[in-house]
Short mmCIF file of N, CA and C and ligand atoms in Angstrom, two decimals:
data_model
loop_
_atom_site.label_atom_id
_atom_site.label_comp_id
_atom_site.label_asym_id
_atom_site.label_seq_id
_atom_site.Cartn_x
_atom_site.Cartn_y
_atom_site.Cartn_z
N MET A 1 -43.13 32.90 84.18
CA MET A 1 -42.79 34.17 83.50
C MET A 1 -41.92 33.88 82.28
N ASN A 2 -42.46 34.06 81.11
CA ASN A 2 -41.64 33.85 79.93
C ASN A 2 -41.45 35.14 79.13
N THR A 3 -41.77 36.28 79.76
CA THR A 3 -41.54 37.57 79.10
C THR A 3 -40.34 38.25 79.73
N THR A 4 -39.57 38.99 78.93
CA THR A 4 -38.46 39.76 79.45
C THR A 4 -39.03 41.02 80.09
N PRO A 5 -38.27 41.65 81.02
CA PRO A 5 -38.74 42.89 81.62
C PRO A 5 -39.08 43.93 80.56
N GLY A 6 -38.26 44.03 79.50
CA GLY A 6 -38.49 45.02 78.44
C GLY A 6 -39.83 44.81 77.78
N GLN A 7 -40.20 43.55 77.52
CA GLN A 7 -41.46 43.27 76.85
C GLN A 7 -42.65 43.62 77.75
N SER A 8 -42.54 43.30 79.04
CA SER A 8 -43.69 43.58 79.90
C SER A 8 -43.90 45.08 80.06
N VAL A 9 -42.78 45.85 80.08
CA VAL A 9 -42.92 47.30 80.12
C VAL A 9 -43.57 47.79 78.83
N ALA A 10 -43.09 47.24 77.69
CA ALA A 10 -43.59 47.69 76.39
C ALA A 10 -45.09 47.44 76.25
N THR A 11 -45.58 46.33 76.78
CA THR A 11 -46.99 46.03 76.62
C THR A 11 -47.87 46.93 77.50
N ARG A 12 -47.26 47.57 78.50
CA ARG A 12 -48.04 48.47 79.35
C ARG A 12 -48.00 49.92 78.86
N LEU A 13 -47.34 50.17 77.73
CA LEU A 13 -47.20 51.54 77.24
C LEU A 13 -48.54 52.09 76.76
N THR A 14 -48.72 53.41 76.96
CA THR A 14 -49.88 54.06 76.38
C THR A 14 -49.73 54.08 74.87
N THR A 15 -50.83 54.33 74.18
CA THR A 15 -50.80 54.36 72.71
C THR A 15 -49.76 55.35 72.20
N GLN A 16 -49.72 56.54 72.84
CA GLN A 16 -48.80 57.56 72.36
C GLN A 16 -47.35 57.18 72.62
N ARG A 17 -47.08 56.63 73.81
CA ARG A 17 -45.71 56.21 74.10
C ARG A 17 -45.29 55.09 73.15
N HIS A 18 -46.24 54.23 72.83
CA HIS A 18 -45.94 53.12 71.92
C HIS A 18 -45.65 53.66 70.52
N ALA A 19 -46.39 54.68 70.10
CA ALA A 19 -46.15 55.28 68.78
C ALA A 19 -44.76 55.90 68.72
N VAL A 20 -44.35 56.58 69.81
CA VAL A 20 -43.02 57.19 69.88
C VAL A 20 -41.95 56.10 69.83
N LEU A 21 -42.16 55.03 70.58
CA LEU A 21 -41.20 53.92 70.60
C LEU A 21 -41.05 53.32 69.20
N GLN A 22 -42.15 53.17 68.51
CA GLN A 22 -42.10 52.57 67.17
C GLN A 22 -41.31 53.43 66.19
N VAL A 23 -41.44 54.76 66.31
CA VAL A 23 -40.68 55.65 65.42
C VAL A 23 -39.18 55.48 65.67
N VAL A 24 -38.79 55.45 66.96
CA VAL A 24 -37.36 55.32 67.29
C VAL A 24 -36.85 53.95 66.83
N GLN A 25 -37.66 52.91 67.01
CA GLN A 25 -37.20 51.56 66.68
C GLN A 25 -37.22 51.28 65.18
N ALA A 26 -38.04 52.02 64.44
CA ALA A 26 -38.18 51.74 63.01
C ALA A 26 -37.02 52.28 62.20
N ARG A 27 -36.31 53.27 62.72
CA ARG A 27 -35.28 53.93 61.92
C ARG A 27 -33.89 53.47 62.35
N PRO A 28 -33.04 53.22 61.39
CA PRO A 28 -31.67 52.85 61.75
C PRO A 28 -30.80 54.07 62.04
N VAL A 29 -31.42 55.20 62.37
CA VAL A 29 -30.66 56.40 62.70
C VAL A 29 -31.01 56.84 64.10
N HIS A 30 -30.34 57.87 64.58
CA HIS A 30 -30.55 58.36 65.93
C HIS A 30 -31.32 59.67 65.85
N LEU A 31 -32.62 59.60 66.09
CA LEU A 31 -33.49 60.76 65.91
C LEU A 31 -33.51 61.66 67.13
N THR A 32 -33.61 62.97 66.89
CA THR A 32 -33.82 63.90 67.99
C THR A 32 -35.32 63.94 68.32
N ALA A 33 -35.65 64.58 69.44
CA ALA A 33 -37.06 64.72 69.82
C ALA A 33 -37.84 65.43 68.70
N ALA A 34 -37.22 66.45 68.10
CA ALA A 34 -37.88 67.21 67.03
C ALA A 34 -38.15 66.32 65.82
N GLU A 35 -37.21 65.43 65.52
CA GLU A 35 -37.38 64.54 64.37
C GLU A 35 -38.45 63.48 64.64
N VAL A 36 -38.51 63.00 65.88
CA VAL A 36 -39.56 62.04 66.24
C VAL A 36 -40.92 62.73 66.13
N TYR A 37 -40.97 63.98 66.61
CA TYR A 37 -42.21 64.75 66.53
C TYR A 37 -42.62 64.94 65.07
N ASP A 38 -41.65 65.28 64.21
CA ASP A 38 -41.91 65.44 62.78
C ASP A 38 -42.56 64.20 62.19
N ALA A 39 -42.07 63.03 62.60
CA ALA A 39 -42.59 61.78 62.06
C ALA A 39 -44.00 61.49 62.55
N LEU A 40 -44.38 62.12 63.70
CA LEU A 40 -45.68 61.81 64.32
C LEU A 40 -46.71 62.92 64.19
N ARG A 41 -46.30 64.08 63.66
CA ARG A 41 -47.21 65.23 63.68
C ARG A 41 -48.44 65.01 62.83
N ARG A 42 -48.32 64.15 61.82
CA ARG A 42 -49.50 63.86 60.98
C ARG A 42 -50.27 62.65 61.49
N ALA A 43 -49.90 62.16 62.67
CA ALA A 43 -50.61 61.01 63.24
C ALA A 43 -52.04 61.40 63.59
N GLU A 44 -52.90 60.40 63.64
CA GLU A 44 -54.30 60.61 64.04
C GLU A 44 -54.57 59.84 65.32
N PRO A 45 -54.92 60.50 66.44
CA PRO A 45 -54.96 61.95 66.63
C PRO A 45 -53.55 62.51 66.74
N PRO A 46 -53.36 63.81 66.43
CA PRO A 46 -52.02 64.41 66.47
C PRO A 46 -51.43 64.33 67.88
N ILE A 47 -50.12 64.22 67.96
CA ILE A 47 -49.42 64.15 69.24
C ILE A 47 -48.66 65.46 69.44
N ALA A 48 -48.83 66.09 70.60
CA ALA A 48 -48.15 67.34 70.91
C ALA A 48 -46.66 67.10 71.14
N PHE A 49 -45.85 68.14 70.88
CA PHE A 49 -44.40 68.00 71.06
C PHE A 49 -44.05 67.63 72.50
N ALA A 50 -44.72 68.27 73.47
CA ALA A 50 -44.44 67.98 74.88
C ALA A 50 -44.72 66.52 75.21
N THR A 51 -45.74 65.96 74.58
CA THR A 51 -46.07 64.55 74.80
C THR A 51 -44.98 63.65 74.25
N VAL A 52 -44.48 64.01 73.04
CA VAL A 52 -43.37 63.25 72.44
C VAL A 52 -42.15 63.31 73.35
N TYR A 53 -41.84 64.53 73.83
CA TYR A 53 -40.67 64.74 74.67
C TYR A 53 -40.78 63.94 75.97
N ASN A 54 -41.94 64.00 76.60
CA ASN A 54 -42.16 63.26 77.84
C ASN A 54 -42.11 61.75 77.61
N ALA A 55 -42.65 61.32 76.48
CA ALA A 55 -42.65 59.89 76.16
C ALA A 55 -41.22 59.39 75.97
N LEU A 56 -40.38 60.19 75.32
CA LEU A 56 -38.98 59.81 75.10
C LEU A 56 -38.27 59.65 76.45
N HIS A 57 -38.52 60.61 77.37
CA HIS A 57 -37.94 60.51 78.71
C HIS A 57 -38.40 59.24 79.42
N TYR A 58 -39.68 58.97 79.30
CA TYR A 58 -40.25 57.78 79.93
C TYR A 58 -39.58 56.51 79.39
N LEU A 59 -39.44 56.45 78.06
CA LEU A 59 -38.89 55.26 77.41
C LEU A 59 -37.41 55.06 77.76
N VAL A 60 -36.68 56.18 77.93
CA VAL A 60 -35.28 56.08 78.35
C VAL A 60 -35.22 55.52 79.77
N ASN A 61 -36.05 56.06 80.67
CA ASN A 61 -36.06 55.59 82.06
C ASN A 61 -36.49 54.14 82.16
N ALA A 62 -37.35 53.71 81.23
CA ALA A 62 -37.82 52.32 81.23
C ALA A 62 -36.80 51.38 80.58
N GLY A 63 -35.72 51.95 80.03
CA GLY A 63 -34.66 51.13 79.43
C GLY A 63 -35.00 50.60 78.05
N LEU A 64 -36.01 51.18 77.40
CA LEU A 64 -36.42 50.69 76.08
C LEU A 64 -35.66 51.37 74.95
N ILE A 65 -35.18 52.59 75.19
CA ILE A 65 -34.33 53.30 74.23
C ILE A 65 -33.21 53.96 75.03
N ALA A 66 -32.19 54.44 74.32
CA ALA A 66 -31.05 55.07 75.00
C ALA A 66 -30.84 56.48 74.46
N GLU A 67 -30.18 57.30 75.27
CA GLU A 67 -29.84 58.66 74.84
C GLU A 67 -28.42 58.68 74.30
N VAL A 68 -28.18 59.50 73.30
CA VAL A 68 -26.83 59.72 72.81
C VAL A 68 -26.70 61.21 72.48
N ARG A 69 -25.58 61.81 72.90
CA ARG A 69 -25.39 63.24 72.68
C ARG A 69 -24.69 63.49 71.35
N ARG A 70 -25.30 64.34 70.53
CA ARG A 70 -24.69 64.66 69.24
C ARG A 70 -23.61 65.72 69.42
N LEU A 71 -22.86 66.01 68.35
CA LEU A 71 -21.80 67.01 68.41
C LEU A 71 -22.34 68.38 68.81
N ASP A 72 -23.56 68.72 68.38
CA ASP A 72 -24.15 70.02 68.70
C ASP A 72 -24.77 70.05 70.10
N GLY A 73 -24.60 68.95 70.86
CA GLY A 73 -25.11 68.93 72.23
C GLY A 73 -26.54 68.45 72.33
N VAL A 74 -27.24 68.34 71.19
CA VAL A 74 -28.62 67.89 71.19
C VAL A 74 -28.66 66.38 71.48
N ILE A 75 -29.62 65.97 72.29
CA ILE A 75 -29.78 64.56 72.59
C ILE A 75 -30.55 63.87 71.46
N ALA A 76 -30.01 62.73 71.01
CA ALA A 76 -30.73 61.89 70.05
C ALA A 76 -31.10 60.60 70.76
N TYR A 77 -32.02 59.87 70.16
CA TYR A 77 -32.53 58.66 70.80
C TYR A 77 -32.17 57.43 69.98
N ASP A 78 -31.70 56.42 70.68
CA ASP A 78 -31.08 55.25 70.08
C ASP A 78 -31.93 54.03 70.37
N ARG A 79 -32.29 53.29 69.33
CA ARG A 79 -33.10 52.09 69.57
C ARG A 79 -32.25 50.97 70.14
N ASP A 80 -30.91 51.10 70.01
CA ASP A 80 -30.01 50.06 70.51
C ASP A 80 -29.54 50.46 71.91
N THR A 81 -30.04 49.75 72.93
CA THR A 81 -29.70 50.12 74.31
C THR A 81 -28.46 49.37 74.81
N SER A 82 -27.92 48.47 74.00
CA SER A 82 -26.70 47.77 74.42
C SER A 82 -25.50 48.70 74.22
N PRO A 83 -24.42 48.51 75.01
CA PRO A 83 -23.26 49.39 74.85
C PRO A 83 -22.69 49.28 73.43
N HIS A 84 -22.57 50.39 72.74
CA HIS A 84 -21.94 50.37 71.42
C HIS A 84 -21.36 51.75 71.12
N ASP A 85 -20.42 51.77 70.20
CA ASP A 85 -19.73 53.01 69.87
C ASP A 85 -20.42 53.74 68.74
N HIS A 86 -20.15 55.04 68.63
CA HIS A 86 -20.74 55.85 67.58
C HIS A 86 -19.66 56.52 66.74
N ILE A 87 -20.03 56.81 65.51
CA ILE A 87 -19.15 57.59 64.64
C ILE A 87 -19.93 58.82 64.19
N ILE A 88 -19.29 59.99 64.31
CA ILE A 88 -19.97 61.26 64.10
C ILE A 88 -19.27 62.05 63.00
N CYS A 89 -20.06 62.64 62.08
CA CYS A 89 -19.50 63.48 61.02
C CYS A 89 -19.25 64.88 61.56
N GLN A 90 -18.02 65.34 61.42
CA GLN A 90 -17.65 66.67 61.93
C GLN A 90 -18.24 67.78 61.08
N GLN A 91 -18.66 67.44 59.85
CA GLN A 91 -19.17 68.45 58.93
C GLN A 91 -20.67 68.70 59.17
N CYS A 92 -21.48 67.64 59.13
CA CYS A 92 -22.93 67.81 59.19
C CYS A 92 -23.53 67.28 60.49
N GLY A 93 -22.73 66.60 61.31
CA GLY A 93 -23.24 66.13 62.59
C GLY A 93 -23.95 64.80 62.53
N ARG A 94 -24.00 64.20 61.35
CA ARG A 94 -24.62 62.87 61.22
C ARG A 94 -23.97 61.90 62.20
N LEU A 95 -24.80 61.05 62.79
CA LEU A 95 -24.33 60.13 63.83
C LEU A 95 -24.77 58.72 63.48
N ASP A 96 -23.84 57.80 63.44
CA ASP A 96 -24.16 56.42 63.13
C ASP A 96 -23.55 55.49 64.17
N ASP A 97 -24.05 54.26 64.21
CA ASP A 97 -23.44 53.24 65.05
C ASP A 97 -22.14 52.79 64.41
N ALA A 98 -21.12 52.58 65.23
CA ALA A 98 -19.85 52.06 64.74
C ALA A 98 -19.74 50.61 65.17
N PRO A 99 -19.49 49.71 64.22
CA PRO A 99 -19.34 48.30 64.60
C PRO A 99 -18.13 48.14 65.52
N ALA A 100 -18.20 47.18 66.44
CA ALA A 100 -17.09 46.91 67.35
C ALA A 100 -15.91 46.37 66.56
N LEU A 101 -14.75 46.95 66.81
CA LEU A 101 -13.54 46.52 66.12
C LEU A 101 -12.64 45.75 67.08
N PRO A 102 -11.80 44.87 66.55
CA PRO A 102 -10.90 44.10 67.42
C PRO A 102 -10.04 44.99 68.31
N GLN A 103 -9.66 46.19 67.82
CA GLN A 103 -8.82 47.09 68.61
C GLN A 103 -9.47 47.47 69.93
N ALA A 104 -10.81 47.54 69.93
CA ALA A 104 -11.52 47.94 71.14
C ALA A 104 -11.27 46.94 72.26
N HIS A 105 -11.10 45.67 71.90
CA HIS A 105 -10.83 44.65 72.92
C HIS A 105 -9.41 44.80 73.45
N LEU A 106 -8.48 45.13 72.54
CA LEU A 106 -7.10 45.33 72.96
C LEU A 106 -7.01 46.46 73.98
N ALA A 107 -7.86 47.46 73.84
CA ALA A 107 -7.82 48.61 74.74
C ALA A 107 -8.07 48.20 76.18
N ARG A 108 -8.78 47.11 76.39
CA ARG A 108 -9.08 46.66 77.76
C ARG A 108 -7.81 46.32 78.51
N GLN A 109 -6.74 45.96 77.78
CA GLN A 109 -5.48 45.68 78.45
C GLN A 109 -4.94 46.93 79.13
N GLY A 110 -5.45 48.09 78.72
CA GLY A 110 -5.00 49.34 79.33
C GLY A 110 -5.74 49.65 80.62
N TYR A 111 -6.77 48.88 80.96
CA TYR A 111 -7.57 49.16 82.15
C TYR A 111 -6.72 49.18 83.41
N ALA A 112 -5.81 48.21 83.53
CA ALA A 112 -5.00 48.12 84.75
C ALA A 112 -4.13 49.37 84.90
N ALA A 113 -3.55 49.79 83.77
CA ALA A 113 -2.70 50.99 83.80
C ALA A 113 -3.54 52.21 84.16
N LEU A 114 -4.73 52.28 83.60
CA LEU A 114 -5.61 53.41 83.89
C LEU A 114 -6.04 53.39 85.36
N ALA A 115 -6.35 52.21 85.87
CA ALA A 115 -6.76 52.06 87.26
C ALA A 115 -5.63 52.53 88.19
N GLU A 116 -4.40 52.18 87.82
CA GLU A 116 -3.25 52.55 88.63
C GLU A 116 -3.09 54.07 88.69
N ARG A 117 -3.34 54.73 87.56
CA ARG A 117 -3.10 56.17 87.49
C ARG A 117 -4.25 57.00 88.03
N THR A 118 -5.46 56.44 88.05
CA THR A 118 -6.62 57.24 88.47
C THR A 118 -7.21 56.78 89.80
N GLY A 119 -6.87 55.56 90.24
CA GLY A 119 -7.47 55.03 91.45
C GLY A 119 -8.86 54.47 91.21
N TYR A 120 -9.34 54.57 89.95
CA TYR A 120 -10.67 54.04 89.63
C TYR A 120 -10.59 52.53 89.39
N GLN A 121 -11.68 51.85 89.73
CA GLN A 121 -11.86 50.49 89.25
C GLN A 121 -12.50 50.62 87.88
N VAL A 122 -11.77 50.33 86.82
CA VAL A 122 -12.24 50.59 85.46
C VAL A 122 -13.11 49.43 84.99
N LEU A 123 -14.36 49.74 84.64
CA LEU A 123 -15.32 48.69 84.28
C LEU A 123 -15.63 48.64 82.79
N GLY A 124 -15.33 49.70 82.07
CA GLY A 124 -15.65 49.71 80.64
C GLY A 124 -15.24 51.03 80.02
N HIS A 125 -15.41 51.11 78.71
CA HIS A 125 -15.10 52.36 78.03
C HIS A 125 -15.98 52.48 76.80
N ARG A 126 -16.16 53.71 76.34
CA ARG A 126 -16.89 53.96 75.11
C ARG A 126 -15.99 54.77 74.19
N VAL A 127 -16.07 54.48 72.92
CA VAL A 127 -15.28 55.20 71.92
C VAL A 127 -16.22 56.05 71.09
N GLU A 128 -15.82 57.30 70.82
CA GLU A 128 -16.58 58.14 69.90
C GLU A 128 -15.68 58.50 68.73
N TYR A 129 -15.97 57.93 67.59
CA TYR A 129 -15.18 58.20 66.40
C TYR A 129 -15.66 59.50 65.75
N ARG A 130 -14.73 60.28 65.18
CA ARG A 130 -15.08 61.49 64.44
C ARG A 130 -14.59 61.34 63.01
N GLY A 131 -15.32 61.94 62.08
CA GLY A 131 -14.86 61.85 60.69
C GLY A 131 -15.79 62.60 59.77
N LEU A 132 -15.80 62.23 58.50
CA LEU A 132 -16.69 62.80 57.51
C LEU A 132 -17.59 61.68 57.00
N CYS A 133 -18.91 61.94 56.98
CA CYS A 133 -19.83 60.94 56.45
C CYS A 133 -19.63 60.83 54.94
N PRO A 134 -20.14 59.77 54.30
CA PRO A 134 -19.92 59.61 52.86
C PRO A 134 -20.34 60.83 52.03
N ASP A 135 -21.47 61.46 52.38
CA ASP A 135 -21.94 62.64 51.63
C ASP A 135 -20.96 63.79 51.75
N CYS A 136 -20.50 64.07 52.98
CA CYS A 136 -19.60 65.19 53.21
C CYS A 136 -18.22 64.91 52.61
N ALA A 137 -17.77 63.66 52.68
CA ALA A 137 -16.47 63.30 52.13
C ALA A 137 -16.47 63.51 50.62
N GLU A 138 -17.62 63.28 49.98
CA GLU A 138 -17.74 63.44 48.55
C GLU A 138 -17.66 64.92 48.14
N MET A 139 -18.20 65.80 49.01
CA MET A 139 -18.18 67.24 48.72
C MET A 139 -16.86 67.88 49.07
N ALA A 140 -16.04 67.23 49.91
CA ALA A 140 -14.80 67.85 50.39
C ALA A 140 -13.75 67.91 49.27
ZN1 ZN B 201 -21.63 64.69 56.99
ZN1 ZN B 202 -26.33 53.99 68.49
#
């Protein structure tokens, strides 16, 4: 076996699921189901919205893409399934990946203190940065 689990799942995808996966993987942004559908509506043969929606669910369950919740509560789909932080614009809701910063590692030193106060065995954390995207900052 020289294939990863992800690759073997990907090769078994239906044409439509594969088309949906390609849209999510091709863009460096986090698309909603509606945006993925927009990108595929002119496909031949056309793909129904319900099919896009079901395919996204399938791909998330298969571990090929990840879900991320936007400020407006809408789920977007992330081609990067590894743990990473996001930065969100408070003005327009734009969502981008945030590169890991050295401070994030320092925060792990707080795990013991957090474990003591909550009784949890702390295994990790995610940071969600808020701010203004370059376009909104320019208009402010
Ligand atoms: Zn913005
Ligand atoms: Zn992301």
